[in-house]
Structure formats: C-alpha cells, structure tokens
Amino acid sequence: MADSSFDIVSKVERQEVDNALNQTAKEISQRYDFKGVGASISWSGEKILMEANSEDRVKAVLDVFQSKLIKRGISLKALDAGEPQLSGKEYKIFASIEEGISQDNAKKVAKIIRDEGPKGVKAQVQGDELRVSSKSRDDLQAVIALLKGKDFDFALQFVNYR
C-alpha cells in the first residue's frame, strides 16, 4: 500500500482579504465615530495602508479590519501590522499579509512531528510548505491533532490529504 500524505501550508485567500478591506472601508465611511477624522484603508502595493488624524482612530481602523478578517475565516497570525507612525498630520499603519512557511518555521514543525508525533511519520520541507507522509492514515490524523494543539506564531492549514 502506498504512503498517505498531506501538506502543511500557510496561505491566505487574497480575495477574502480584499473583501474584508472593502467591508472595513464601507464601515469606516458610515460610522459616526469616524466622521471628520480622515480615516481610510486601502491597498498600497502589496501592503495595506490605514490612515487617520489621531493614533486612537488609526488603531480603531486596524481593529475593525481585524474583526472583518476573523469573520472571513482568515487567521490574524497572517496579518503583520506595524506601529502607528506620524506622517505630517496623519497617523499611518502599514500592514502586510504573511504567506508561506519560512525554512526555520518549517524545520521547527518538522522537529515537533519527529519528536512528539507517531513513529514512522516523515516530514519533508518542500519550498514554503511541508509534506507529511506515513503508511497509516491514523498517524497522519494524530499529527494534525498534535499541530492544531500547538500555538505557532504563523497560520497553518492542512491540504492535499490523501
């Protein structure tokens, strides 16, 4: 019997992020507490730019955006938001969406699988993802349960289970 396997990835649906951003922009334009503070959110190249005329308001824009991401099923671990910066009279926050598992993080996950996972489970780093394989599907289920129980500082998804 051939080995069963699955991939561990860290991907974000770009369209869902776009939808969350558009919903945030709409809410900002309609909410009373954002009237007259020059609050806005938009794409700036690959980054997301949030602006307002006070530090509190720009943090509130970030908070609204985070709540929209959660509602759309996107982990906040994928959002890398900077600190508010004063630029002229405006406060700005630049945020980026992190995708892919770095080599160091992939090695950490592979080590956890080796040390704490069932015997006979192999983990291989393949670019920005991790392939986990075993003869037993039950062992793979155990690995998924093990990793879901751990708290990583990056988002994980399990795909291509076969």
One Martini backbone bead per residue (centre of mass of N, CA, C, O) as a GRO file, in nm:
protein
  162
    1MET     BB    1   0.097   0.036   0.021
    2ALA     BB    2   0.071   0.355  -0.001
    3ASP     BB    3   0.136   0.652   0.101
    4SER     BB    4   0.022   0.887   0.303
    5SER     BB    5  -0.078   1.245   0.272
    6PHE     BB    6   0.020   1.591   0.357
    7ASP     BB    7  -0.006   1.947   0.367
    8ILE     BB    8   0.172   2.226   0.499
    9VAL     BB    9   0.037   2.554   0.510
   10SER     BB   10   0.055   2.930   0.439
   11LYS     BB   11  -0.243   3.065   0.339
   12VAL     BB   12  -0.413   3.334   0.157
   13GLU     BB   13  -0.707   3.469   0.057
   14ARG     BB   14  -0.710   3.746  -0.130
   15GLN     BB   15  -1.017   3.797  -0.167
   16GLU     BB   16  -1.085   3.805   0.138
   17VAL     BB   17  -0.910   4.048   0.205
   18ASP     BB   18  -1.051   4.239   0.009
   19ASN     BB   19  -1.330   4.217   0.138
   20ALA     BB   20  -1.247   4.318   0.419
   21LEU     BB   21  -1.146   4.594   0.322
   22ASN     BB   22  -1.416   4.691   0.197
   23GLN     BB   23  -1.586   4.667   0.455
   24THR     BB   24  -1.417   4.864   0.621
   25ALA     BB   25  -1.451   5.113   0.440
   26LYS     BB   26  -1.758   5.123   0.469
   27GLU     BB   27  -1.773   5.148   0.779
   28ILE     BB   28  -1.606   5.407   0.805
   29SER     BB   29  -1.800   5.586   0.625
   30GLN     BB   30  -2.060   5.532   0.836
   31ARG     BB   31  -1.937   5.594   1.101
   32TYR     BB   32  -1.951   5.832   1.344
   33ASP     BB   33  -1.653   5.804   1.481
   34PHE     BB   34  -1.526   5.867   1.168
   35LYS     BB   35  -1.606   6.153   1.146
   36GLY     BB   36  -1.356   6.382   1.050
   37VAL     BB   37  -1.067   6.185   1.057
   38GLY     BB   38  -0.959   6.061   0.785
   39ALA     BB   39  -1.043   5.769   0.740
   40SER     BB   40  -0.850   5.488   0.596
   41ILE     BB   41  -0.841   5.209   0.350
   42SER     BB   42  -0.570   5.048   0.158
   43TRP     BB   43  -0.389   4.975  -0.105
   44SER     BB   44  -0.011   4.955  -0.111
   45GLY     BB   45   0.039   4.744  -0.307
   46GLU     BB   46   0.115   4.482  -0.079
   47LYS     BB   47   0.000   4.677   0.119
   48ILE     BB   48  -0.169   4.809   0.402
   49LEU     BB   49  -0.340   5.125   0.441
   50MET     BB   50  -0.375   5.324   0.738
   51GLU     BB   51  -0.576   5.621   0.813
   52ALA     BB   52  -0.547   5.908   1.044
   53ASN     BB   53  -0.555   6.191   1.282
   54SER     BB   54  -0.520   5.955   1.502
   55GLU     BB   55  -0.409   5.698   1.686
   56ASP     BB   56  -0.682   5.580   1.779
   57ARG     BB   57  -0.822   5.568   1.498
   58VAL     BB   58  -0.615   5.382   1.354
   59LYS     BB   59  -0.660   5.150   1.556
   60ALA     BB   60  -0.964   5.119   1.490
   61VAL     BB   61  -0.926   5.036   1.199
   62LEU     BB   62  -0.765   4.779   1.263
   63ASP     BB   63  -0.988   4.647   1.435
   64VAL     BB   64  -1.199   4.627   1.212
   65PHE     BB   65  -1.026   4.460   1.017
   66GLN     BB   66  -0.984   4.217   1.205
   67SER     BB   67  -1.286   4.143   1.231
   68LYS     BB   68  -1.324   4.085   0.927
   69LEU     BB   69  -1.117   3.857   0.904
   70ILE     BB   70  -1.249   3.663   1.104
   71LYS     BB   71  -1.525   3.640   0.952
   72ARG     BB   72  -1.348   3.519   0.690
   73GLY     BB   73  -1.126   3.306   0.810
   74ILE     BB   74  -0.870   3.476   0.899
   75SER     BB   75  -0.578   3.475   1.036
   76LEU     BB   76  -0.398   3.700   1.240
   77LYS     BB   77  -0.112   3.571   1.185
   78ALA     BB   78  -0.105   3.691   0.879
   79LEU     BB   79  -0.098   3.969   1.021
   80ASP     BB   80   0.136   4.248   0.972
   81ALA     BB   81   0.141   4.505   1.199
   82GLY     BB   82   0.229   4.805   1.264
   83GLU     BB   83   0.302   5.099   1.387
   84PRO     BB   84   0.214   5.402   1.449
   85GLN     BB   85   0.270   5.680   1.224
   86LEU     BB   86   0.390   5.994   1.181
   87SER     BB   87   0.258   6.190   0.890
   88GLY     BB   88   0.245   6.477   0.961
   89LYS     BB   89  -0.105   6.474   1.038
   90GLU     BB   90  -0.080   6.167   1.004
   91TYR     BB   91  -0.174   5.840   1.072
   92LYS     BB   92   0.005   5.527   1.017
   93ILE     BB   93  -0.058   5.188   0.892
   94PHE     BB   94   0.130   4.906   0.812
   95ALA     BB   95   0.027   4.608   0.635
   96SER     BB   96   0.079   4.253   0.608
   97ILE     BB   97   0.067   3.945   0.427
   98GLU     BB   98   0.147   3.631   0.534
   99GLU     BB   99   0.325   3.383   0.339
  100GLY     BB  100   0.433   3.104   0.413
  101ILE     BB  101   0.696   2.890   0.516
  102SER     BB  102   0.964   2.908   0.666
  103GLN     BB  103   1.243   2.729   0.715
  104ASP     BB  104   1.248   2.748   1.025
  105ASN     BB  105   0.948   2.674   1.074
  106ALA     BB  106   0.957   2.401   0.927
  107LYS     BB  107   1.169   2.275   1.118
  108LYS     BB  108   1.003   2.296   1.376
  109VAL     BB  109   0.766   2.119   1.282
  110ALA     BB  110   0.936   1.867   1.210
  111LYS     BB  111   1.044   1.826   1.499
  112ILE     BB  112   0.774   1.781   1.638
  113ILE     BB  113   0.696   1.534   1.471
  114ARG     BB  114   0.941   1.360   1.551
  115ASP     BB  115   0.920   1.384   1.871
  116GLU     BB  116   0.576   1.364   1.913
  117GLY     BB  117   0.508   1.178   1.703
  118PRO     BB  118   0.460   0.922   1.533
  119LYS     BB  119   0.593   0.658   1.415
  120GLY     BB  120   0.669   0.677   1.065
  121VAL     BB  121   0.681   0.984   1.027
  122LYS     BB  122   0.723   1.208   0.755
  123ALA     BB  123   0.913   1.519   0.701
  124GLN     BB  124   0.912   1.762   0.428
  125VAL     BB  125   1.071   2.018   0.279
  126GLN     BB  126   0.882   2.232   0.028
  127GLY     BB  127   0.975   2.516   0.038
  128ASP     BB  128   0.670   2.670   0.171
  129GLU     BB  129   0.632   2.363   0.259
  130LEU     BB  130   0.488   2.055   0.409
  131ARG     BB  131   0.548   1.706   0.395
  132VAL     BB  132   0.335   1.443   0.513
  133SER     BB  133   0.415   1.093   0.583
  134SER     BB  134   0.240   0.765   0.581
  135LYS     BB  135   0.096   0.451   0.616
  136SER     BB  136  -0.092   0.585   0.834
  137ARG     BB  137  -0.377   0.771   0.875
  138ASP     BB  138  -0.384   0.791   1.185
  139ASP     BB  139  -0.111   0.934   1.211
  140LEU     BB  140  -0.196   1.188   1.056
  141GLN     BB  141  -0.421   1.269   1.247
  142ALA     BB  142  -0.232   1.302   1.493
  143VAL     BB  143  -0.062   1.531   1.373
  144ILE     BB  144  -0.287   1.735   1.335
  145ALA     BB  145  -0.369   1.743   1.635
  146LEU     BB  146  -0.093   1.829   1.743
  147LEU     BB  147  -0.070   2.103   1.577
  148LYS     BB  148  -0.339   2.230   1.678
  149GLY     BB  149  -0.230   2.236   1.986
  150LYS     BB  150  -0.037   2.434   1.887
  151ASP     BB  151   0.144   2.757   1.919
  152PHE     BB  152   0.187   2.953   1.657
  153ASP     BB  153   0.319   3.251   1.472
  154PHE     BB  154   0.155   3.094   1.245
  155ALA     BB  155  -0.032   2.986   0.988
  156LEU     BB  156  -0.225   2.678   0.944
  157GLN     BB  157  -0.268   2.435   0.680
  158PHE     BB  158  -0.449   2.144   0.556
  159VAL     BB  159  -0.357   1.968   0.258
  160ASN     BB  160  -0.378   1.704   0.046
  161TYR     BB  161  -0.542   1.463   0.156
  162ARG     BB  162  -0.429   1.095   0.081
   0.00000   0.00000   0.00000
